[in-house]
Short mmCIF file of C-alpha atoms and ligand atoms in Angstrom, two decimals:
data_model
loop_
_atom_site.label_atom_id
_atom_site.label_comp_id
_atom_site.label_asym_id
_atom_site.label_seq_id
_atom_site.Cartn_x
_atom_site.Cartn_y
_atom_site.Cartn_z
CA MET D 19 0.00 0.00 0.00
CA THR D 20 2.67 2.45 1.15
CA HIS D 21 4.74 1.28 -1.75
CA LEU D 22 1.95 2.10 -4.17
CA ARG D 23 1.44 5.53 -2.63
CA TYR D 24 5.15 6.35 -3.07
CA ARG D 25 4.95 5.15 -6.64
CA ASN D 26 2.04 7.51 -7.24
CA TYR D 27 3.96 10.42 -5.69
CA PHE D 28 6.88 9.52 -7.93
CA LEU D 29 4.68 9.52 -11.04
CA VAL D 30 3.25 12.93 -10.09
CA TYR D 31 6.80 14.18 -9.51
CA LEU D 32 7.87 12.90 -12.94
CA LEU D 33 4.86 14.53 -14.57
CA LEU D 34 5.53 17.89 -12.86
CA THR D 35 9.18 17.71 -13.81
CA ALA D 36 8.37 16.85 -17.41
CA CYS D 37 5.94 19.79 -17.58
CA GLY D 38 8.63 22.10 -16.25
CA PHE D 39 6.99 22.74 -12.83
CA LEU D 40 9.88 21.21 -10.90
CA PRO D 41 13.59 21.35 -11.78
CA ALA D 42 14.81 18.00 -13.13
CA GLN D 43 17.47 16.55 -10.87
CA ALA D 44 20.60 15.04 -12.30
CA PRO D 45 20.57 11.25 -12.01
CA PRO D 46 23.34 9.69 -9.86
CA PRO D 47 26.71 9.52 -11.62
CA ASN D 48 27.55 6.49 -13.69
CA TYR D 49 30.93 4.86 -13.09
CA ASP D 50 30.20 1.66 -14.95
CA GLU D 51 31.80 1.52 -18.39
CA THR D 52 29.16 -0.96 -19.60
CA GLN D 53 26.47 1.67 -18.91
CA VAL D 54 28.08 4.31 -21.13
CA PRO D 55 25.61 4.90 -23.98
CA THR D 56 26.67 4.15 -27.53
CA TYR D 57 27.23 7.45 -29.24
CA THR D 58 28.47 8.96 -32.48
CA LEU D 59 30.79 11.92 -32.23
CA PRO D 60 30.33 14.86 -34.59
CA ASP D 61 33.16 14.85 -37.12
CA PRO D 62 35.36 17.97 -36.84
CA LEU D 63 36.30 17.46 -40.48
CA VAL D 64 32.75 17.59 -41.82
CA ALA D 65 31.16 21.05 -41.95
CA ARG D 66 27.57 21.58 -40.75
CA ASP D 67 26.34 21.49 -44.35
CA GLY D 68 27.93 18.05 -44.82
CA THR D 69 30.96 19.18 -46.83
CA PRO D 70 34.23 17.38 -46.04
CA VAL D 71 36.85 19.81 -44.72
CA THR D 72 40.26 20.13 -46.39
CA ALA D 73 43.27 21.97 -44.91
CA ALA D 74 42.29 24.99 -47.02
CA ASP D 75 38.76 24.88 -45.54
CA TRP D 76 39.95 24.56 -41.95
CA PRO D 77 39.95 28.32 -41.10
CA ALA D 78 36.25 28.55 -42.06
CA ARG D 79 35.38 25.30 -40.25
CA ARG D 80 37.31 26.57 -37.23
CA GLU D 81 35.15 29.72 -37.16
CA GLU D 82 32.04 27.58 -37.48
CA LEU D 83 33.10 25.43 -34.52
CA LEU D 84 33.98 28.48 -32.41
CA ARG D 85 30.48 29.90 -33.02
CA LEU D 86 28.88 26.54 -32.16
CA PHE D 87 30.76 26.38 -28.86
CA GLU D 88 29.74 29.98 -28.15
CA ASP D 89 26.10 29.37 -29.03
CA HIS D 90 25.62 26.03 -27.28
CA VAL D 91 28.22 25.76 -24.51
CA TYR D 92 30.28 28.69 -23.21
CA GLY D 93 28.44 31.76 -24.56
CA SER D 94 29.73 34.61 -26.68
CA VAL D 95 31.68 37.61 -25.44
CA PRO D 96 29.36 40.52 -26.19
CA GLY D 97 31.92 43.31 -26.55
CA LYS D 98 35.49 44.38 -27.01
CA LEU D 99 37.35 46.63 -24.57
CA ASP D 100 37.93 50.26 -25.52
CA SER D 101 41.36 50.02 -23.95
CA ILE D 102 43.56 48.15 -21.53
CA SER D 103 46.58 49.37 -19.59
CA TRP D 104 49.18 47.87 -17.29
CA GLN D 105 51.26 49.20 -14.49
CA ILE D 106 54.03 47.43 -12.61
CA VAL D 107 52.97 48.15 -9.04
CA GLU D 108 55.56 46.11 -7.18
CA GLU D 109 58.85 44.44 -7.95
CA GLY D 110 61.37 42.63 -5.78
CA GLU D 111 63.75 39.73 -5.37
CA ALA D 112 62.03 36.42 -4.63
CA MET D 113 62.62 32.70 -4.16
CA ARG D 114 65.88 33.35 -2.27
CA GLY D 115 67.39 35.24 -5.13
CA LYS D 116 66.31 32.81 -7.85
CA ALA D 117 63.64 35.06 -9.34
CA LEU D 118 62.46 38.58 -9.88
CA ARG D 119 58.88 39.08 -8.68
CA ARG D 120 56.79 41.53 -10.65
CA GLN D 121 53.19 42.48 -9.82
CA VAL D 122 51.14 44.14 -12.50
CA ALA D 123 47.83 45.98 -12.21
CA ILE D 124 45.75 45.32 -15.32
CA ARG D 125 43.12 48.00 -15.95
CA MET D 126 40.40 47.34 -18.51
CA TYR D 127 38.02 50.00 -19.80
CA TYR D 128 34.72 49.97 -21.67
CA GLY D 129 32.56 53.08 -21.85
CA PRO D 130 32.23 54.40 -18.29
CA HIS D 131 33.22 51.02 -16.78
CA GLU D 132 36.54 49.84 -15.44
CA LEU D 133 37.69 46.38 -14.31
CA ARG D 134 40.93 45.74 -12.42
CA ALA D 135 42.91 42.55 -12.07
CA GLY D 136 46.28 41.69 -10.57
CA LEU D 137 48.94 39.61 -12.31
CA LEU D 138 51.76 37.99 -10.35
CA LEU D 139 54.93 37.07 -12.22
CA TYR D 140 58.21 35.39 -11.24
CA VAL D 141 61.02 35.52 -13.79
CA PRO D 142 64.14 33.35 -13.35
CA ASN D 143 67.20 35.46 -12.68
CA GLN D 144 69.77 33.36 -14.50
CA ALA D 145 68.34 33.85 -17.99
CA ASN D 146 70.19 34.89 -21.11
CA GLY D 147 67.41 36.74 -22.85
CA PRO D 148 63.63 36.39 -22.88
CA VAL D 149 62.26 33.24 -21.26
CA PRO D 150 59.15 31.11 -21.89
CA VAL D 151 56.30 31.68 -19.45
CA LEU D 152 53.70 29.40 -17.91
CA LEU D 153 50.43 31.17 -17.05
CA GLY D 154 47.84 29.63 -14.72
CA THR D 155 44.61 30.98 -13.28
CA ASN D 156 44.11 30.45 -9.55
CA PHE D 157 41.02 29.99 -7.42
CA PHE D 158 41.80 31.70 -4.08
CA GLY D 159 43.89 34.74 -5.05
CA ASN D 160 47.51 35.19 -6.14
CA HIS D 161 48.64 35.32 -2.50
CA ALA D 162 47.23 31.80 -1.94
CA VAL D 163 49.54 30.25 -4.53
CA LEU D 164 52.86 30.38 -2.65
CA PRO D 165 54.43 31.58 0.60
CA ASP D 166 55.59 35.07 -0.37
CA THR D 167 54.41 37.81 1.99
CA ALA D 168 54.95 40.51 -0.63
CA VAL D 169 52.14 39.22 -2.84
CA LEU D 170 49.26 41.71 -2.90
CA LEU D 171 45.83 40.59 -1.65
CA THR D 172 42.95 40.83 -4.10
CA PRO D 173 40.22 43.26 -3.00
CA ASN D 174 37.64 41.11 -4.82
CA TRP D 175 35.17 38.47 -3.64
CA LEU D 176 36.56 35.04 -2.69
CA PRO D 177 34.77 31.81 -1.86
CA ASN D 178 34.57 31.38 1.92
CA GLN D 179 36.84 28.68 3.30
CA LYS D 180 37.11 28.37 7.08
CA ALA D 181 40.34 26.37 6.87
CA TYR D 182 41.98 29.31 5.10
CA GLY D 183 40.47 31.90 7.45
CA ILE D 184 38.22 33.30 4.72
CA THR D 185 34.83 33.90 6.36
CA ASP D 186 33.50 37.11 4.79
CA HIS D 187 34.56 36.56 1.19
CA ARG D 188 37.68 38.70 1.61
CA ALA D 189 41.33 37.70 1.25
CA THR D 190 43.14 37.27 4.58
CA GLU D 191 46.76 37.07 5.70
CA SER D 192 46.03 33.55 6.94
CA SER D 193 45.08 32.43 3.43
CA ARG D 194 48.61 33.11 2.12
CA SER D 195 49.93 29.96 0.46
CA ALA D 196 46.70 28.12 1.30
CA ARG D 197 46.75 26.59 -2.19
CA GLY D 198 50.48 25.89 -2.20
CA HIS D 199 49.72 22.17 -2.62
CA ARG D 200 48.24 22.87 -6.07
CA TRP D 201 51.06 25.07 -7.36
CA ASN D 202 54.83 24.81 -7.69
CA PRO D 203 56.11 28.15 -9.03
CA GLU D 204 59.65 27.36 -7.81
CA LEU D 205 59.78 24.18 -9.84
CA VAL D 206 58.65 26.14 -12.92
CA VAL D 207 61.23 28.88 -12.34
CA GLY D 208 63.92 26.27 -11.61
CA ARG D 209 63.29 24.85 -15.07
CA GLY D 210 63.93 28.20 -16.72
CA TYR D 211 60.32 29.29 -17.21
CA ALA D 212 58.71 32.42 -15.84
CA PHE D 213 55.60 31.68 -13.79
CA ALA D 214 52.56 33.95 -14.08
CA THR D 215 49.22 33.73 -12.34
CA ILE D 216 45.95 35.66 -12.13
CA TYR D 217 42.99 35.28 -9.79
CA SER D 218 39.84 33.99 -11.53
CA GLY D 219 37.61 36.08 -9.24
CA ASP D 220 39.19 39.30 -10.54
CA PHE D 221 37.38 38.43 -13.79
CA ASP D 222 34.31 36.78 -12.29
CA GLY D 223 33.52 35.46 -8.83
CA ASP D 224 32.59 31.78 -8.80
CA ARG D 225 29.02 32.13 -7.55
CA PRO D 226 25.66 31.49 -9.16
CA ASP D 227 23.61 34.26 -7.59
CA ASP D 228 25.28 37.36 -8.81
CA TRP D 229 25.93 38.83 -12.23
CA THR D 230 26.92 42.23 -10.85
CA ASP D 231 30.61 41.57 -10.27
CA GLY D 232 33.45 40.66 -12.59
CA VAL D 233 33.58 41.40 -16.28
CA HIS D 234 29.97 40.67 -17.31
CA PRO D 235 28.48 44.08 -16.35
CA LEU D 236 31.14 45.87 -18.40
CA PHE D 237 29.29 45.06 -21.60
CA TYR D 238 25.65 45.23 -20.48
CA THR D 239 23.49 47.34 -22.74
CA GLY D 240 20.42 49.34 -21.67
CA THR D 241 18.81 47.84 -18.58
CA GLN D 242 20.50 44.47 -18.99
CA GLN D 243 21.34 42.84 -15.64
CA GLN D 244 22.69 39.48 -16.64
CA PRO D 245 24.14 37.84 -19.74
CA ALA D 246 21.61 36.95 -22.47
CA VAL D 247 20.82 33.28 -23.14
CA ASP D 248 23.67 32.81 -25.58
CA GLU D 249 26.13 35.16 -23.89
CA TRP D 250 29.07 34.19 -21.75
CA GLY D 251 28.97 32.41 -18.46
CA THR D 252 31.71 32.37 -15.85
CA ILE D 253 34.04 29.91 -17.61
CA ALA D 254 34.12 32.16 -20.68
CA ALA D 255 34.91 35.11 -18.39
CA TRP D 256 37.86 33.18 -16.93
CA ALA D 257 39.00 32.27 -20.46
CA TRP D 258 38.80 35.96 -21.37
CA GLY D 259 40.95 36.63 -18.29
CA TYR D 260 43.71 34.37 -19.67
CA SER D 261 43.72 36.51 -22.81
CA ARG D 262 43.92 39.79 -20.85
CA ALA D 263 46.92 38.38 -18.97
CA ILE D 264 48.47 37.42 -22.32
CA ASP D 265 47.89 41.02 -23.50
CA TYR D 266 50.38 42.02 -20.81
CA LEU D 267 52.78 39.07 -21.10
CA VAL D 268 53.50 39.74 -24.79
CA THR D 269 54.67 43.26 -23.84
CA ASP D 270 57.07 42.22 -21.07
CA THR D 271 60.57 42.20 -22.57
CA LEU D 272 61.78 39.63 -20.02
CA LEU D 273 59.45 37.09 -21.66
CA ASN D 274 59.38 35.38 -25.04
CA PRO D 275 55.98 36.31 -26.56
CA ASP D 276 56.08 33.22 -28.78
CA GLN D 277 56.53 30.85 -25.84
CA ILE D 278 53.44 31.34 -23.71
CA VAL D 279 52.08 28.16 -22.12
CA ILE D 280 48.62 28.41 -20.57
CA MET D 281 47.60 25.86 -17.98
CA GLY D 282 44.53 25.30 -15.85
CA HIS D 283 43.42 22.71 -13.32
CA SER D 284 39.86 21.44 -13.10
CA ARG D 285 37.38 24.31 -13.64
CA MET D 286 40.33 26.44 -14.74
CA GLY D 287 41.34 23.60 -17.08
CA LYS D 288 37.99 24.06 -18.83
CA ALA D 289 38.70 27.80 -19.08
CA ALA D 290 42.28 27.19 -20.31
CA LEU D 291 41.00 25.04 -23.20
CA TRP D 292 38.39 27.61 -24.21
CA ALA D 293 41.04 30.36 -23.95
CA GLY D 294 43.48 28.30 -26.03
CA ALA D 295 40.78 27.69 -28.65
CA ASN D 296 40.17 31.43 -28.98
CA ASP D 297 43.60 32.92 -28.51
CA PRO D 298 46.38 31.83 -30.89
CA ARG D 299 48.98 33.61 -28.74
CA ALA D 300 48.74 30.66 -26.35
CA ALA D 301 51.57 28.62 -27.89
CA VAL D 302 50.93 25.52 -25.76
CA VAL D 303 47.66 24.72 -23.97
CA VAL D 304 47.47 22.42 -20.93
CA SER D 305 44.29 21.04 -19.38
CA ASN D 306 44.81 19.29 -16.05
CA ASN D 307 41.91 17.10 -14.81
CA SER D 308 39.39 19.39 -16.53
CA GLY D 309 36.53 16.87 -16.88
CA CYS D 310 33.00 17.73 -17.99
CA GLY D 311 32.80 20.94 -20.02
CA GLY D 312 36.60 20.68 -20.39
CA ALA D 313 38.43 17.81 -22.04
CA ALA D 314 35.88 15.03 -21.30
CA LEU D 315 33.41 13.92 -23.98
CA SER D 316 29.89 14.99 -22.95
CA ARG D 317 28.27 12.12 -24.86
CA ARG D 318 29.78 9.49 -22.55
CA ARG D 319 27.77 10.71 -19.54
CA TYR D 320 30.35 9.16 -17.22
CA GLY D 321 30.99 10.82 -13.82
CA GLU D 322 30.00 14.47 -14.01
CA THR D 323 27.42 15.06 -16.76
CA VAL D 324 25.86 18.01 -18.56
CA ALA D 325 22.92 17.62 -16.15
CA SER D 326 24.95 17.54 -12.96
CA ILE D 327 27.40 20.30 -13.87
CA ASN D 328 24.63 22.72 -14.79
CA GLU D 329 22.71 21.84 -11.66
CA ALA D 330 25.71 22.49 -9.38
CA PHE D 331 27.17 25.42 -11.34
CA PRO D 332 24.34 27.12 -13.26
CA HIS D 333 26.56 30.15 -13.90
CA TRP D 334 29.46 28.38 -15.65
CA PHE D 335 28.03 28.00 -19.16
CA ASN D 336 25.52 29.87 -21.28
CA ASP D 337 21.81 29.22 -20.77
CA ARG D 338 21.56 26.83 -23.74
CA PHE D 339 24.01 24.20 -22.49
CA PRO D 340 21.62 22.91 -19.75
CA ASP D 341 19.09 22.06 -22.50
CA TYR D 342 21.39 19.21 -23.54
CA ALA D 343 21.15 17.45 -20.17
CA GLY D 344 20.20 13.85 -21.00
CA ARG D 345 20.17 14.60 -24.73
CA GLU D 346 23.90 15.05 -25.31
CA GLU D 347 23.59 13.38 -28.72
CA ASP D 348 21.82 16.55 -29.93
CA LEU D 349 24.78 18.78 -29.06
CA PRO D 350 26.20 20.03 -32.37
CA VAL D 351 29.72 19.74 -30.91
CA ASP D 352 31.61 17.60 -28.42
CA GLN D 353 34.76 18.30 -26.48
CA HIS D 354 37.21 16.63 -28.92
CA GLU D 355 36.38 19.56 -31.19
CA LEU D 356 37.30 22.02 -28.45
CA ILE D 357 40.72 20.38 -28.25
CA ALA D 358 40.95 20.40 -32.07
CA LEU D 359 40.40 24.17 -32.04
CA VAL D 360 43.90 24.52 -30.55
CA ALA D 361 45.42 22.80 -33.63
CA PRO D 362 48.08 22.88 -34.88
CA ARG D 363 49.46 24.31 -31.63
CA PRO D 364 50.51 21.72 -29.03
CA VAL D 365 47.86 20.73 -26.51
CA TYR D 366 48.29 18.49 -23.48
CA VAL D 367 45.44 16.76 -21.66
CA ALA D 368 46.09 15.17 -18.29
CA SER D 369 43.90 12.87 -16.20
CA ALA D 370 44.33 11.15 -12.85
CA VAL D 371 43.49 7.53 -12.09
CA ASN D 372 41.24 8.27 -9.10
CA ASP D 373 39.59 11.33 -10.65
CA ARG D 374 36.64 9.33 -11.97
CA TRP D 375 34.26 12.32 -11.63
CA ALA D 376 36.24 13.94 -14.48
CA ASP D 377 36.02 10.78 -16.66
CA PRO D 378 39.69 10.03 -17.46
CA LEU D 379 38.78 7.80 -20.43
CA GLY D 380 36.48 10.52 -21.80
CA GLU D 381 39.33 13.04 -21.51
CA PHE D 382 41.69 10.65 -23.29
CA LEU D 383 39.21 9.86 -26.09
CA ALA D 384 38.52 13.55 -26.70
CA ALA D 385 42.27 14.16 -27.05
CA TYR D 386 42.52 11.13 -29.34
CA HIS D 387 39.62 12.24 -31.56
CA ALA D 388 41.17 15.70 -32.01
CA GLY D 389 43.92 13.85 -33.91
CA PRO D 390 42.45 14.04 -37.44
CA VAL D 391 42.50 17.84 -37.31
CA TYR D 392 46.10 17.89 -36.11
CA ARG D 393 47.11 15.49 -38.86
CA LEU D 394 45.24 17.48 -41.51
CA LEU D 395 47.27 20.53 -40.48
CA GLY D 396 50.60 18.68 -40.65
CA ALA D 397 50.97 18.04 -36.91
CA SER D 398 50.51 14.77 -35.02
CA GLY D 399 47.73 13.28 -32.91
CA LEU D 400 47.84 10.65 -30.17
CA PRO D 401 49.39 7.42 -31.49
CA GLN D 402 46.89 4.96 -29.94
CA ASP D 403 43.19 4.74 -29.12
CA THR D 404 43.67 3.00 -25.78
CA LEU D 405 44.64 4.57 -22.47
CA PRO D 406 48.37 4.36 -21.70
CA PRO D 407 49.35 2.89 -18.30
CA PRO D 408 49.50 5.35 -15.37
CA ASN D 409 52.45 7.76 -15.44
CA GLU D 410 53.51 6.63 -18.93
CA ALA D 411 52.90 9.76 -20.93
CA LEU D 412 52.14 9.91 -24.63
CA ASP D 413 54.10 13.10 -25.11
CA ARG D 414 56.00 12.84 -28.40
CA THR D 415 53.06 14.00 -30.50
CA THR D 416 51.52 17.47 -30.87
CA VAL D 417 48.61 16.23 -28.78
CA GLY D 418 50.03 15.00 -25.46
CA TYR D 419 48.35 12.95 -22.76
CA HIS D 420 49.02 11.26 -19.46
CA ILE D 421 47.00 9.62 -16.75
CA ARG D 422 48.79 10.08 -13.45
CA ARG D 423 48.47 7.86 -10.39
CA ARG D 424 46.45 9.27 -7.46
CA GLY D 425 43.64 11.81 -7.60
CA HIS D 426 42.33 15.23 -8.64
CA ALA D 427 45.36 17.51 -8.16
CA VAL D 428 48.40 19.05 -9.82
CA LEU D 429 51.57 17.24 -8.69
CA ASP D 430 55.23 17.71 -9.55
CA TYR D 431 54.96 14.89 -12.08
CA ASP D 432 52.36 17.00 -13.95
CA TRP D 433 54.38 20.23 -13.86
CA ASN D 434 57.50 18.45 -15.12
CA GLN D 435 55.57 16.78 -17.90
CA TYR D 436 54.14 20.11 -19.08
CA ILE D 437 57.55 21.74 -19.17
CA ASP D 438 59.20 18.78 -20.92
CA PHE D 439 56.39 18.85 -23.49
CA ALA D 440 56.64 22.61 -24.07
CA ASN D 441 60.47 22.41 -24.26
CA ARG D 442 60.26 19.78 -26.96
CA HIS D 443 57.92 21.90 -29.05
CA PHE D 444 59.81 25.15 -28.54
CA ALA D 445 63.06 23.40 -29.52
CA SER D 446 61.50 21.97 -32.68
CA SER D 447 59.82 25.23 -33.69
CA GLY D 448 63.24 26.95 -33.52
CA ASP D 449 62.00 29.82 -31.28
C1 GTR U 529 33.88 20.08 -9.10
C2 GTR U 529 33.22 20.19 -10.44
C3 GTR U 529 34.20 19.86 -11.52
C4 GTR U 529 35.53 20.56 -11.34
C5 GTR U 529 35.96 20.69 -9.89
C6 GTR U 529 37.06 21.73 -9.62
O1 GTR U 529 33.01 20.36 -8.07
O2 GTR U 529 32.12 19.33 -10.45
O3 GTR U 529 33.64 20.13 -12.79
O4 GTR U 529 35.49 21.79 -11.94
O5 GTR U 529 34.91 21.03 -9.07
O6 GTR U 529 37.11 22.77 -10.26
O7 GTR U 529 37.82 21.49 -8.69
#
């Protein structure tokens, strides 16, 4: 009897959900490979009108794919800055004499609006001439990346985190180096690369309830108070932030403007890929454990899905992407095409064995299926369609990949792999 009553409630619930009266809840995550639906990936080398794409057609197909990702996934950037300026606001010796620290205020203007962001840079001291630079976006402020008391605190909103002493969304002295476990700027500098970082929240705070901070309001027109359906979400704002940092990096004479590596972990890995797709000044693009909406194929519905990501983070994508929850096969793109948009520049996708939420196999397959575009453009794709063993990188091709032991993180193994990979490409491109 009770059983029947619950069943009736459930049927009413389903009916209300289907009619749009209740929000549909994401089903529990699938971690069973046999339950992955059969799917057909859209072919990056067939245009929307069915025409096969040659190397000569690629620029047009590339534009088509960029627009599709804007329209259906990340949202379009609705405007272009009137101007941007930089000022070095602090400089000093760092890392026990191994590096010069430079802090740069980036000021961005549009109409009457202004947005400010802070860039933190460490340049190795023992360099003969301009050095390559690795740029990463951080999640808790530049000061949280390493133990250096001279790093300026962001005035912008931060996620609260009791363990870091952040209780009113403001940066605190006690949150210095709080994210040191995710970053290793000294390793990067020790390998002859400059290390640059920006705080994601300077471009948009990671919260669903507020479209008044960050870059979005800069381009509102009339009485607009939030991005339109097909306009940018927060990930696209972070990707835009990578490009504004690059605007500065290419002007700094201590750095080689042709050797900019952009890297992001997890949600910033999604942003790094979208930034790399849009901005050809990113010479090498690295996505670390980026998962759903990053390197992982949406059609596999393994771990985090289009449904669950949009439920937990409704502000990350545009307002069309949630429509594909449970009907991923209707998406006109999938994430292998995002990776292909970096071609022929080197791209590196990294997974971790225990990071099942991010779907390591889906990340690998997306990297693998970007291969045809790389090959069409005279570069090389992954050499095999099966996962390599843990910590045995496939890194001799223009598309690189590894699955590291342990979980969702950035470890020294990862940093060293990224620098080895970039070194190989910079050496072969003769820069
Ligand atoms: C998770 C989210 C992932 C990933 C991760 C992170 O909560 O579901 O997509 O972005 O956060 O950024 O650490």
